[in-house]
XYZ file of C-alpha atoms in Angstrom:
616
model
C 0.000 0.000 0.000
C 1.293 3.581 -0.558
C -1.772 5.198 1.225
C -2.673 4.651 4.516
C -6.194 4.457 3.101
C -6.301 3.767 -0.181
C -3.702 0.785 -2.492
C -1.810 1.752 -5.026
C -3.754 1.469 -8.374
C -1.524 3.309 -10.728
C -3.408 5.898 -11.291
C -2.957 8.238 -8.613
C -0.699 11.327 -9.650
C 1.598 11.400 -7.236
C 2.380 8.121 -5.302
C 5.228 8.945 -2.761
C 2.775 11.527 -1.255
C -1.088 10.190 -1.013
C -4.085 11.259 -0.007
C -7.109 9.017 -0.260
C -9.270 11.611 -1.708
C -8.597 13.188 -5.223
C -10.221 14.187 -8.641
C -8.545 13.496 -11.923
C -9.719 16.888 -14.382
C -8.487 14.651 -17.427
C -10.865 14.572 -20.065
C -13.155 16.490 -22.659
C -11.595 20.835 -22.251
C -12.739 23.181 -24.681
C -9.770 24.222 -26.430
C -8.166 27.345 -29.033
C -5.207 28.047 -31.048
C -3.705 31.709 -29.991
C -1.358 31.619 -33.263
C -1.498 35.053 -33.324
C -0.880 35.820 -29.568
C -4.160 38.192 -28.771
C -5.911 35.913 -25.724
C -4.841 37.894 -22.913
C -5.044 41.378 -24.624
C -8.574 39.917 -25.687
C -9.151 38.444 -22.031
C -9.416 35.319 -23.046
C -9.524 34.253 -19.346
C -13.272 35.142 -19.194
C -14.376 36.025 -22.671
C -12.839 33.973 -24.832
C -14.340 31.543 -27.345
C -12.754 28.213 -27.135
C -14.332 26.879 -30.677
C -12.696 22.906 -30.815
C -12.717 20.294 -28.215
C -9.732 18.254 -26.146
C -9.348 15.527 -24.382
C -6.583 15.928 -21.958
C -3.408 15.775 -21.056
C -2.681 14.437 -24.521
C -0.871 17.266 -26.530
C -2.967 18.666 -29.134
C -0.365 16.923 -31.729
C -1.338 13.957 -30.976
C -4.010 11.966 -32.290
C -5.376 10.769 -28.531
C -6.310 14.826 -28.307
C -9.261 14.541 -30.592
C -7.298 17.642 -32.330
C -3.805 16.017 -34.025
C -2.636 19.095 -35.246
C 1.609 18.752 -35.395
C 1.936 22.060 -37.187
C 3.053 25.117 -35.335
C 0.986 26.741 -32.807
C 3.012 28.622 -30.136
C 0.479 29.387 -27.976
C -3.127 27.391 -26.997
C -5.395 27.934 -24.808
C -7.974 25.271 -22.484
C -11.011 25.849 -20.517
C -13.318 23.620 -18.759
C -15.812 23.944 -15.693
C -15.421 22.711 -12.186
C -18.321 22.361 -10.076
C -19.426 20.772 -6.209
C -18.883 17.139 -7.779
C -15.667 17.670 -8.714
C -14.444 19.529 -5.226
C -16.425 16.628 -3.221
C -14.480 14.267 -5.053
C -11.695 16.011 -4.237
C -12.027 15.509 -0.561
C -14.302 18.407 0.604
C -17.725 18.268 2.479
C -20.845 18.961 0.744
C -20.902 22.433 2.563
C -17.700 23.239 1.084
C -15.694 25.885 1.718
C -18.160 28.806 1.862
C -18.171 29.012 5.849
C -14.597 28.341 6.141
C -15.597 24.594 7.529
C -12.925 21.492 7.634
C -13.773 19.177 4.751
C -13.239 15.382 5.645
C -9.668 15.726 4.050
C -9.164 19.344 4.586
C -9.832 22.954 4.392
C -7.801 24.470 1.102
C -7.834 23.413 -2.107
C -4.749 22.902 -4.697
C -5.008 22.516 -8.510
C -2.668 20.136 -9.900
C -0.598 20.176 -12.979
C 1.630 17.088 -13.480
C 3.395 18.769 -16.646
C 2.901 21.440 -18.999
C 4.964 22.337 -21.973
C 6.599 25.145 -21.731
C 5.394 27.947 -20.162
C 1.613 28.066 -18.154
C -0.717 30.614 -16.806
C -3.916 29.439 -14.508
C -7.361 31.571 -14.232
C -10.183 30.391 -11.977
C -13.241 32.349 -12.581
C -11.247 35.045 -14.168
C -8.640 35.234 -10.895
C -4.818 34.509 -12.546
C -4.059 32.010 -9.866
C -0.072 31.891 -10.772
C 2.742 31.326 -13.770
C 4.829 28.257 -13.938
C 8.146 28.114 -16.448
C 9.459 24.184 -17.488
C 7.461 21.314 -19.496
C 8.932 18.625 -17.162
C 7.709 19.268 -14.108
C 4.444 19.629 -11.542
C 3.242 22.561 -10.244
C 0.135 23.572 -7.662
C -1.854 26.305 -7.153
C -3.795 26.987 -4.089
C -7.611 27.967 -5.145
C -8.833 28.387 -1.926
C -10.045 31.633 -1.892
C -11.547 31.033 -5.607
C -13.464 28.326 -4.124
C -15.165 30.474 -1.403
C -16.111 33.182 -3.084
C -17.846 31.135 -5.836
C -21.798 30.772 -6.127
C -21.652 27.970 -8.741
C -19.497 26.039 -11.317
C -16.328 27.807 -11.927
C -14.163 28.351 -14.759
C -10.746 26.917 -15.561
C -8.661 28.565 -17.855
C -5.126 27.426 -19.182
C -2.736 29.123 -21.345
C 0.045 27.380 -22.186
C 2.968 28.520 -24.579
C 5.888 26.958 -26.513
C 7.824 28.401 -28.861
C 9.052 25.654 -31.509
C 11.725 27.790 -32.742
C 13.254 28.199 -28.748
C 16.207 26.108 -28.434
C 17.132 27.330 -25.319
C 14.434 25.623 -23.615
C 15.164 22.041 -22.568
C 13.240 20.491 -25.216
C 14.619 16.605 -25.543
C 13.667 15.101 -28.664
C 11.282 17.257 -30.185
C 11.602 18.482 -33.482
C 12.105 22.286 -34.797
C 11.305 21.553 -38.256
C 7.746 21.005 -38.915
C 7.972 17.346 -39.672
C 10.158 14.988 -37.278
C 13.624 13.889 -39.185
C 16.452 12.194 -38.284
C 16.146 11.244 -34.442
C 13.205 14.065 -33.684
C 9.920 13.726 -33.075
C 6.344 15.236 -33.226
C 6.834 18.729 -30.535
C 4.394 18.548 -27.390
C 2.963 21.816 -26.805
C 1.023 22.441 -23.534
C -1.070 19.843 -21.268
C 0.924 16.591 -21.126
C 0.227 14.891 -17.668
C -2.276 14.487 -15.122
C -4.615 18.038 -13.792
C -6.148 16.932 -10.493
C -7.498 18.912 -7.565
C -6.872 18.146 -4.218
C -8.426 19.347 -0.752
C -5.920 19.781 2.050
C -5.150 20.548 5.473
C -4.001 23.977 6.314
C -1.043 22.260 8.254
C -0.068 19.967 5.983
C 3.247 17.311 4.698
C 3.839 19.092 1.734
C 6.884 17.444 0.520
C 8.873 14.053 1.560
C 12.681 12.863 0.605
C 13.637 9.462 1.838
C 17.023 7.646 2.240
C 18.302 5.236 3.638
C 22.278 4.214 5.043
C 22.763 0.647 4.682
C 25.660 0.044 7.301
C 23.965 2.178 10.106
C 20.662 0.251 9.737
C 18.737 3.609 8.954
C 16.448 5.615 7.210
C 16.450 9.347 6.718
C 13.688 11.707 6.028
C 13.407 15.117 4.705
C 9.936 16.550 5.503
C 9.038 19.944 4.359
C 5.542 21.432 6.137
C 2.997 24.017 3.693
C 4.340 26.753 5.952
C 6.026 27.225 9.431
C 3.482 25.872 11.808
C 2.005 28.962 14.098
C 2.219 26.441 17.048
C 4.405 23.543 17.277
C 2.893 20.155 15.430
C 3.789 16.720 16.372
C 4.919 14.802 13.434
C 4.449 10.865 13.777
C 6.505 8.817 11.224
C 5.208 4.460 10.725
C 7.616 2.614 8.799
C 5.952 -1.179 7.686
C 7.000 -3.876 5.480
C 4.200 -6.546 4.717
C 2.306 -5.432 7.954
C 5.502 -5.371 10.034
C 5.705 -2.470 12.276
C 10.019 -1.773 11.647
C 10.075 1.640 13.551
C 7.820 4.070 14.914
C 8.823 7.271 15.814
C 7.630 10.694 16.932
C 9.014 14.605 16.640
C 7.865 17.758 17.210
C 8.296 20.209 14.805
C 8.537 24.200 15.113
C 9.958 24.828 11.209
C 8.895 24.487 7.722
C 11.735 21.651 7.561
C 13.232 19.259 9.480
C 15.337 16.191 8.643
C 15.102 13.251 10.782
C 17.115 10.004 11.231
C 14.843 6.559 12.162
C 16.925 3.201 13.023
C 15.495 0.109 11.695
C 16.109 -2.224 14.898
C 15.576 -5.257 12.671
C 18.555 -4.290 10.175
C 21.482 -4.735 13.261
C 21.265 -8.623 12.489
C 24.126 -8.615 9.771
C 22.753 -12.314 8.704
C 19.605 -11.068 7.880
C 19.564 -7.666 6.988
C 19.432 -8.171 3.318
C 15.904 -9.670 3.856
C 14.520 -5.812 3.728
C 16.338 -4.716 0.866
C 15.406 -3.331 -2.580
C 16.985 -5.058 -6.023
C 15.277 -5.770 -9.348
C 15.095 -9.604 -7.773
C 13.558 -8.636 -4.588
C 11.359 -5.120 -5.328
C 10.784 -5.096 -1.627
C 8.816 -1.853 -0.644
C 9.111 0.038 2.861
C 5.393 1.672 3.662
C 5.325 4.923 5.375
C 2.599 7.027 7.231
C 3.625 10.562 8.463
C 0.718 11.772 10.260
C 0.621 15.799 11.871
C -1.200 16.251 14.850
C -1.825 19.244 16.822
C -0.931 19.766 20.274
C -4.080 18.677 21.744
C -3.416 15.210 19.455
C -6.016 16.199 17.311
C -4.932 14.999 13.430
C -4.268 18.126 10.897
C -2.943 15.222 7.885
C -2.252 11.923 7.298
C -0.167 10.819 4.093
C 1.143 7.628 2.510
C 4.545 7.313 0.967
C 6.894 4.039 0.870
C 10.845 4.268 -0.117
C 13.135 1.222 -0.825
C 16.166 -0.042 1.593
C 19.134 -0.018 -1.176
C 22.432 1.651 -1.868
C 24.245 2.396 -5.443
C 27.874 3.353 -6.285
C 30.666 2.054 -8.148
C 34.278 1.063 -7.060
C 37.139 -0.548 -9.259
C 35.896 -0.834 -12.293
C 31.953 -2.381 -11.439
C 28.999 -0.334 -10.563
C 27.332 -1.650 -7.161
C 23.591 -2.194 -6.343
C 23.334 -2.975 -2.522
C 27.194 -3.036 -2.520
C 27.391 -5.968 -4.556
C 28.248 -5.612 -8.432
C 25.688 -5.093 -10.508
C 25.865 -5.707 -14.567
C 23.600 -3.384 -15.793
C 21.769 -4.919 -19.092
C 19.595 -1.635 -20.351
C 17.480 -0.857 -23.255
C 17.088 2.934 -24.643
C 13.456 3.628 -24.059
C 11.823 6.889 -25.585
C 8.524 5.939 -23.783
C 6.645 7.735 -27.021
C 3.243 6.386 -28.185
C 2.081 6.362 -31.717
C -1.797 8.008 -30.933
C -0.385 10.069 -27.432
C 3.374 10.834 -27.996
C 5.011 11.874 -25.000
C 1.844 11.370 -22.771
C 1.162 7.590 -22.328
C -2.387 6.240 -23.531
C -3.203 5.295 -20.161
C -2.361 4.753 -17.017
C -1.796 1.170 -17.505
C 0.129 1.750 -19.975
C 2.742 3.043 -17.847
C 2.692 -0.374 -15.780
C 3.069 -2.148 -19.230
C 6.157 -0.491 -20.573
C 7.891 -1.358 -17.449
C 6.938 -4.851 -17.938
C 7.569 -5.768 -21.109
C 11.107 -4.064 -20.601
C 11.525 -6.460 -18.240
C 9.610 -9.848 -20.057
C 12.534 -8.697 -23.081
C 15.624 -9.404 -19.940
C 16.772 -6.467 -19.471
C 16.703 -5.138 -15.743
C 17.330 -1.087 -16.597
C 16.196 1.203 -18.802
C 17.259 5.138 -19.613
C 14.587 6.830 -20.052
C 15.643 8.963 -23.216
C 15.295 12.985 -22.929
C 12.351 12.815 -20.987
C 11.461 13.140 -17.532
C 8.684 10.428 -16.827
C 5.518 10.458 -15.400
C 6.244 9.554 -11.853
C 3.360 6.800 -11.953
C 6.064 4.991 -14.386
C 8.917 5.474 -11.751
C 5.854 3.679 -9.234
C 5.875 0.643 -11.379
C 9.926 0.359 -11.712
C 9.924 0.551 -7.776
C 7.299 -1.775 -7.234
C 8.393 -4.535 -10.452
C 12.459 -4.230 -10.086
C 13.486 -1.885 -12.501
C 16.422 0.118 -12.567
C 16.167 3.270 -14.273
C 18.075 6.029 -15.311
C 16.847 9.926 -15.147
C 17.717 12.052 -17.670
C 17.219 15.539 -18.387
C 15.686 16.930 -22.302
C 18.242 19.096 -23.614
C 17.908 22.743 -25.074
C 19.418 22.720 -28.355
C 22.053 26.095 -27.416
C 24.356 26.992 -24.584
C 23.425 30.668 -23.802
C 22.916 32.499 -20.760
C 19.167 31.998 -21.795
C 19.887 28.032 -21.652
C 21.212 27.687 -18.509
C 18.669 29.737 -16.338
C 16.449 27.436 -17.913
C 18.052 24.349 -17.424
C 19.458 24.528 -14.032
C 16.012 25.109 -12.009
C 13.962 22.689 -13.838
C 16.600 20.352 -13.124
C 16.337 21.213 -9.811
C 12.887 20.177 -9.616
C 13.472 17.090 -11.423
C 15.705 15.491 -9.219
C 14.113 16.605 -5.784
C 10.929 15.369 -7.265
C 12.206 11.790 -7.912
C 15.246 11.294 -5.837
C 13.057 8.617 -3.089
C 12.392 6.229 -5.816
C 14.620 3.127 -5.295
C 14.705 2.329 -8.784
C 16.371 5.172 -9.912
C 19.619 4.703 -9.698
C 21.815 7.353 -12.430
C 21.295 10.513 -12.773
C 21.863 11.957 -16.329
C 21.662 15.741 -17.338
C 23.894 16.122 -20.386
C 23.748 13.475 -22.980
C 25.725 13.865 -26.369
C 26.919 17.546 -25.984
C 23.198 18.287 -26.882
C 23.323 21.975 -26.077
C 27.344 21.875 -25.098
C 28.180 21.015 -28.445
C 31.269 22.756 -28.520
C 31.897 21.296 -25.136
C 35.333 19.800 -26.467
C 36.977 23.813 -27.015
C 34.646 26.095 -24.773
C 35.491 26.532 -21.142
C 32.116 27.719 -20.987
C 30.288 24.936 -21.682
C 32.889 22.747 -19.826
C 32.247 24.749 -16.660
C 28.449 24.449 -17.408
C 28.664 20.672 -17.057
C 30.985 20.160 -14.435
C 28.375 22.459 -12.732
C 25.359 20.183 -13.274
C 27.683 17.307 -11.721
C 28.457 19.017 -8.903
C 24.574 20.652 -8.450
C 23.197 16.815 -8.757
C 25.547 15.546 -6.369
C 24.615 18.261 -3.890
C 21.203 17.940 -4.537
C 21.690 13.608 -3.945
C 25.203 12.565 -3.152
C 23.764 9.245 -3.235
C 23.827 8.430 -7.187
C 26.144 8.389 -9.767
C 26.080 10.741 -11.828
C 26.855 11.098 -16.254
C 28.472 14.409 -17.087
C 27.775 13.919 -20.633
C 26.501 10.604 -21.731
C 28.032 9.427 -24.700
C 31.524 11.539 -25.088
C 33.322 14.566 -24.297
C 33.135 13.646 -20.626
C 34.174 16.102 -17.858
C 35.261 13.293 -14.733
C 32.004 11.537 -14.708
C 31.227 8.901 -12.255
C 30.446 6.165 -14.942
C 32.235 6.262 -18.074
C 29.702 6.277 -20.539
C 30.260 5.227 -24.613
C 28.189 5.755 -27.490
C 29.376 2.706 -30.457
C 27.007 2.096 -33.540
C 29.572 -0.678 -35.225
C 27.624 -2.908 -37.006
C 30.123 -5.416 -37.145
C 30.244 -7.821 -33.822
C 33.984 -8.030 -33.869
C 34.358 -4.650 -34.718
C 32.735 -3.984 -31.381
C 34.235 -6.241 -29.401
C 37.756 -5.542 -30.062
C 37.099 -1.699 -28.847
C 36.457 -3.294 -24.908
C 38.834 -6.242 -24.868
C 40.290 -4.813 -21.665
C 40.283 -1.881 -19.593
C 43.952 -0.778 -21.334
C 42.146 -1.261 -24.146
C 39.058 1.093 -22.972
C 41.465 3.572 -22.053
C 43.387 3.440 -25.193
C 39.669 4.375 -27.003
C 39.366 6.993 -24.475
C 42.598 8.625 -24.540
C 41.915 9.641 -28.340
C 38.272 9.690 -30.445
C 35.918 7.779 -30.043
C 33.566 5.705 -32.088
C 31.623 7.907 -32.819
C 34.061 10.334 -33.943
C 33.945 12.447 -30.641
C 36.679 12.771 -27.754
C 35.709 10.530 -24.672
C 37.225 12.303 -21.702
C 38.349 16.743 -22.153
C 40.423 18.458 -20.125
C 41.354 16.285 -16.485
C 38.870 13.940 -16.656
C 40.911 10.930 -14.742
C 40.529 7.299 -14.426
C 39.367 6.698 -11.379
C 38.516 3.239 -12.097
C 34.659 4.607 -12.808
C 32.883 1.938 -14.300
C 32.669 1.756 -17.945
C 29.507 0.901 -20.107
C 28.000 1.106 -23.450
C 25.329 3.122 -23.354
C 23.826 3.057 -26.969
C 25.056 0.190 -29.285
C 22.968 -1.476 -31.946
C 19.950 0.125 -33.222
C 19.029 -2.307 -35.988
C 16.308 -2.066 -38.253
C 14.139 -4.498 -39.078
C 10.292 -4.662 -40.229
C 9.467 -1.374 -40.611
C 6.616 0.137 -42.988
C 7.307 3.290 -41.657
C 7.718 5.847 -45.155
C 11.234 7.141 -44.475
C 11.991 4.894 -41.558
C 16.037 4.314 -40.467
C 18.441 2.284 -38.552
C 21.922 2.296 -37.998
C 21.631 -0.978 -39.907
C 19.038 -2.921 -41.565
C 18.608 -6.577 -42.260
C 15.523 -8.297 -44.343
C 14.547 -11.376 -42.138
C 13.900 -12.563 -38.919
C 16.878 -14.865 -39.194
C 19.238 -12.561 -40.388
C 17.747 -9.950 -37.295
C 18.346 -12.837 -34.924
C 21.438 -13.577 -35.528
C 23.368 -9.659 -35.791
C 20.893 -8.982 -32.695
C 22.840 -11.683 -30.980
C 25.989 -10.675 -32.560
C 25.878 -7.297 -31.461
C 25.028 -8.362 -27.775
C 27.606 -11.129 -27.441
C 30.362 -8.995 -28.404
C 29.417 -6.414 -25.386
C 28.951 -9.884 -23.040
C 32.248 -10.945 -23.550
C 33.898 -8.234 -22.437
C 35.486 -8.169 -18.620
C 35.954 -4.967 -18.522
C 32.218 -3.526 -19.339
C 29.684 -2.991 -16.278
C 26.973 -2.941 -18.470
C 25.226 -1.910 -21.413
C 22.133 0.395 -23.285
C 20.692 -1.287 -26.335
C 19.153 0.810 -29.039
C 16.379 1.067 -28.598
C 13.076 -0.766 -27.416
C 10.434 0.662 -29.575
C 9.723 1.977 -33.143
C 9.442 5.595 -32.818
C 7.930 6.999 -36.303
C 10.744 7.311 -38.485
C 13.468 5.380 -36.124
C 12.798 1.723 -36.701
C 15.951 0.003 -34.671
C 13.076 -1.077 -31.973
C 12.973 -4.276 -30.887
C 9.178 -3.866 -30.908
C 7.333 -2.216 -33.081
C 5.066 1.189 -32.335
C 2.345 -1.061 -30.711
C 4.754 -2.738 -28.391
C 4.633 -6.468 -30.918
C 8.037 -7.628 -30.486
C 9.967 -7.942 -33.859
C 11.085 -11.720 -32.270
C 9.554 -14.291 -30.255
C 10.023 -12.765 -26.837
C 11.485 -15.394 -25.141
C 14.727 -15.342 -28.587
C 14.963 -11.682 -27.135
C 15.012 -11.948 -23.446
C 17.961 -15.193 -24.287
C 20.309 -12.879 -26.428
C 19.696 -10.164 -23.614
C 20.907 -12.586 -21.250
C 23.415 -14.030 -23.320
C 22.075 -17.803 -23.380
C 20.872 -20.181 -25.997
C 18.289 -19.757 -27.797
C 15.231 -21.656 -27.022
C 14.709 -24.500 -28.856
C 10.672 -24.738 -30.287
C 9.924 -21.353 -30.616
């Protein structure tokens, strides 16, 4: 259970901080192109006409929308009404809020937006309720005071803007030209994830962190309070696995923050503490209740969370999981659906792609330019996924770039730093707006400064300068090879002298490895995109790095290409290109629909390196 109250079900938008009562705004919005840029001189807010309809949060490009409209709009514009069902759902009485009463989950009201791209305004009722800058992460406003004052249904209004010509905004894989080429994609403009209101508590968790410190036996938490408490609260923390009561402890709390350290009494016995931890074997879960109660004892909130018990670092060469090494077999997943894009179809579909990345053998996947829905991360925790987090690059380094960048970043990782399966953190990948990273101090600076702001922000990950090349002393050592050839590949990782003779010089791909001191520190070294074959594609246009005609031929460079990384002693891992058709790139391993281009079990044994099954 997550909750307290309520099991995890995959759809709730936020599940390291729940509340039993919620309502999901997804769905029919009247919607308006604002190509032209006159809605707020106009005031669209309250007298605008919204003339088309849709269905949200999938972008207006895509064909899930009801609208599929991929040209160029900069700026659109949604609206829909929100009435007493929709605020009861939400967790309010049927008295509301109009006499200032305590709903059965609380007594303000926050509107939820799990993503918008790029930029987003808010009206309620005409009221601008607040501005929000960065398509990768949530944002709240509170609507409290909107609520009271209303007589009837009120109106939500969203304007959301995104330049497609902007390449200083982090922007990942989405295209500036008006049709995606090469490795680019369809843009995603606007409402992309979850809107969902909320009714809470005036004193209220507003924000958990957890860790945990394997050798001491104990768990850490970072709580952060909706403001500093006018009296003291008493904050009570539950930690359970399987019903298990494993520590119980209680704090008061004066300040908006506080950071508290629980022992785990069950974790001294060194012969069994590895019962509670978290691996892709053994997704073991730790549930958590944090409960606020006033001095009286009366309760002001009660939240669910859970965190996992495991560690991550490398030493001499390997990359450890629970201080044991860990090969890391990975797949490049773009997590991009033919009728929703960016946005998945569903909410099961979230809990699928994590599956089937693991039916195909692989026990990681790096999530590419994209920061995921967090109900994806829920399924990786809960199924035994390791994943890596990556940041969307802007397309320039510029002043303009890096304000951008940095905060959103910022907000990235403090959002999903508590989610065991996480284990990497990525916010450079392929010089992708450093690209003259090799001869600019600038840009060097830039990303040994995102190193260094990650591993303040979580010293407890390793963290990829620049995946791919042109590394600034990176924690992993990360390569990009598309050889086609199996030997060819393998000869490039014999050895570690061998490694380092590839990195002292260029690369595969043409690129420098390491710049300027970058030192080997005996970082483990992986292949983090390799392969990318094409096969059974009808795609118009469609590309891999290499194609092949049959399934037999596909079989056997697909194992090949994977055997040659295998045999290596020296690798601590690797990132197959990719898992799924995406339009014009057709090196999945799957197609668009998620049909595997093999039988699934020939997959999952070149993955692992066995023999292929026999009868199938």
């Amino acid at each position: 259970m997550t909750s307290p109250d309520v099991p995890f079900d995959g759809a709730y938008p936020r599940p390291q901080l729940v509340r039993p009562h919620w309502c999901d705004l997804n769905g029919p919005w009247s919607f308006a192109y604002d190509d032209d840029r006159v809605g707020t001189d106009e005031n669209w807010p309250q007298d605008g006409a919204f003339d088309r309809t849709i269905t949200v949060p999938f972008p207006p490009e895509s064909k899930a929308s009801g609208i599929a409209d991929p040209g160029f709009h900069p700026v659109v514009w949604y609206r829909r009404e929100v009435g007493e069902a929709e605020l009861q759902s939400a967790g309010l009485t049927d008295a509301g809020l109009t006499d200032a009463g305590r709903g059965h989950q609380g007594d303000r009201v926050l509107l939820h937006f799990g993503a918008v791209d790029y930029r987003a305004d808010a009206w309620l009722d005409g009221q601008h309720l607040g501005h929000h800058v960065g398509g990768q992460t949530p944002f709240a406003f509170d609507v409290t005071a909107q609520v009271r004052a209303a007589t009837g249904p009120m109106t939500l209004v969203v304007r959301a803007e995104d330049d497609p010509f902007d390449v200083s905004q982090p922007r990942g894989k989405q295209d500036w030209q008006l049709e995606p080429h090469g490795i680019w994609y369809h843009r995603t403009t606007g409402i992309w994830q979850p809107v969902w209101l909320e009714a809470v508590p005036e004193e209220r968790v507003e924000r958990l962190a957890w860790s945990c410190d394997l050798v001491q036996g104990t768990v850490q938490v970072d709580l952060e309070l909706g403001r500093r408490p006018a009296v003291p609260v008493t904050v009570r923390v539950e930690l359970r696995h399987e019903g298990e009561l494993l520590a119980e402890v209680a704090f008061r709390q004066d300040t908006p923050r506080s950071r508290t350290v629980i022992t785990l009494p069950r974790q001294t016995n060194g012969q069994a503490y590895e019962s509670l931890l978290w691996s892709p074997e053994h997704p073991r879960l730790i549930d958590a209740v944090v409960t606020l109660a006033a001095t009286d004892g009366t309760t002001l909130d009660r939240v669910g969370s859970y965190l996992g018990l495991r560690s991550v670092g490398w030493a001499d060469g390997h990359f450890l999981l629970n201080d044991r090494p860990r090969y890391l077999r990975s797949v490049l997943a773009q997590n991009y659906w033919p009728e929703s894009q960016l946005a998945a179809p569903s909410a099961d579909a979230l809990r699928a792609e994590v599956q089937l990345i693991l039916d195909l053998g692989f026990n990681a996947a790096r999530v590419h330019q994209k920061v995921e829905d967090p109900r994806f991360l829920a399924w990786a925790d809960r199924l035994g996924l390791l994943v890596w987090g990556e940041f969307p690059a802007a397309f320039e380094f510029s002043a303009t770039a890096v304000q951008q960048t940095v905060p959103e970043w910022t907000e990235v990782v403090r959002r999903d730093s508590s989610h065991p399966s996480i284990v990497t953190w990525v916010p450079l990948n392929e010089s992708w707006g450093v690209q003259h990273i090799a001869h600019d101090p600038q840009q060097q600076a830039f990303a040994r400064s995102l190193h260094q702001l990650t591993r303040a922000l979580d010293p407890t990950r390793p963290v990829v300068t620049n995946d791919g090349w042109e590394q600034v002393d990176p924690d992993l050592w990360t390569i990009h090879d598309y050889a086609v050839e199996p030997e060819v590949l393998a000869a490039s990782y014999v050895d570690r002298q061998t490694i380092r003779g590839l990195a002292a010089g260029v690369g595969p791909i043409g690129r420098r490895l390491q710049l300027g001191d970058a030192t080997d520190r005996g970082q483990p070294v992986m292949v983090t995109e390799f392969g990318g074959v094409r096969y059974a594609s009808s795609e118009p246009g469609s590309w891999g790095y290499v194609s092949v005609g049959d399934a037999e031929a596909y079989e056997q460079l697909l194992r090949g290409l994977f055997a040659a990384l295998q045999s290596s002693p020296a690798l601590a891992g690797f990132c197959y290109t990719q898992l799924t058709d995406t339009l014009q790139e057709a090196n999945g391993l799957t197609d668009a629909e998620r049909r595997p281009k093999l039988d699934v079990a020939r997959i999952r044994a070149i993955v692992l390196g066995e023999p292929a099954p026999t009868g199938s």
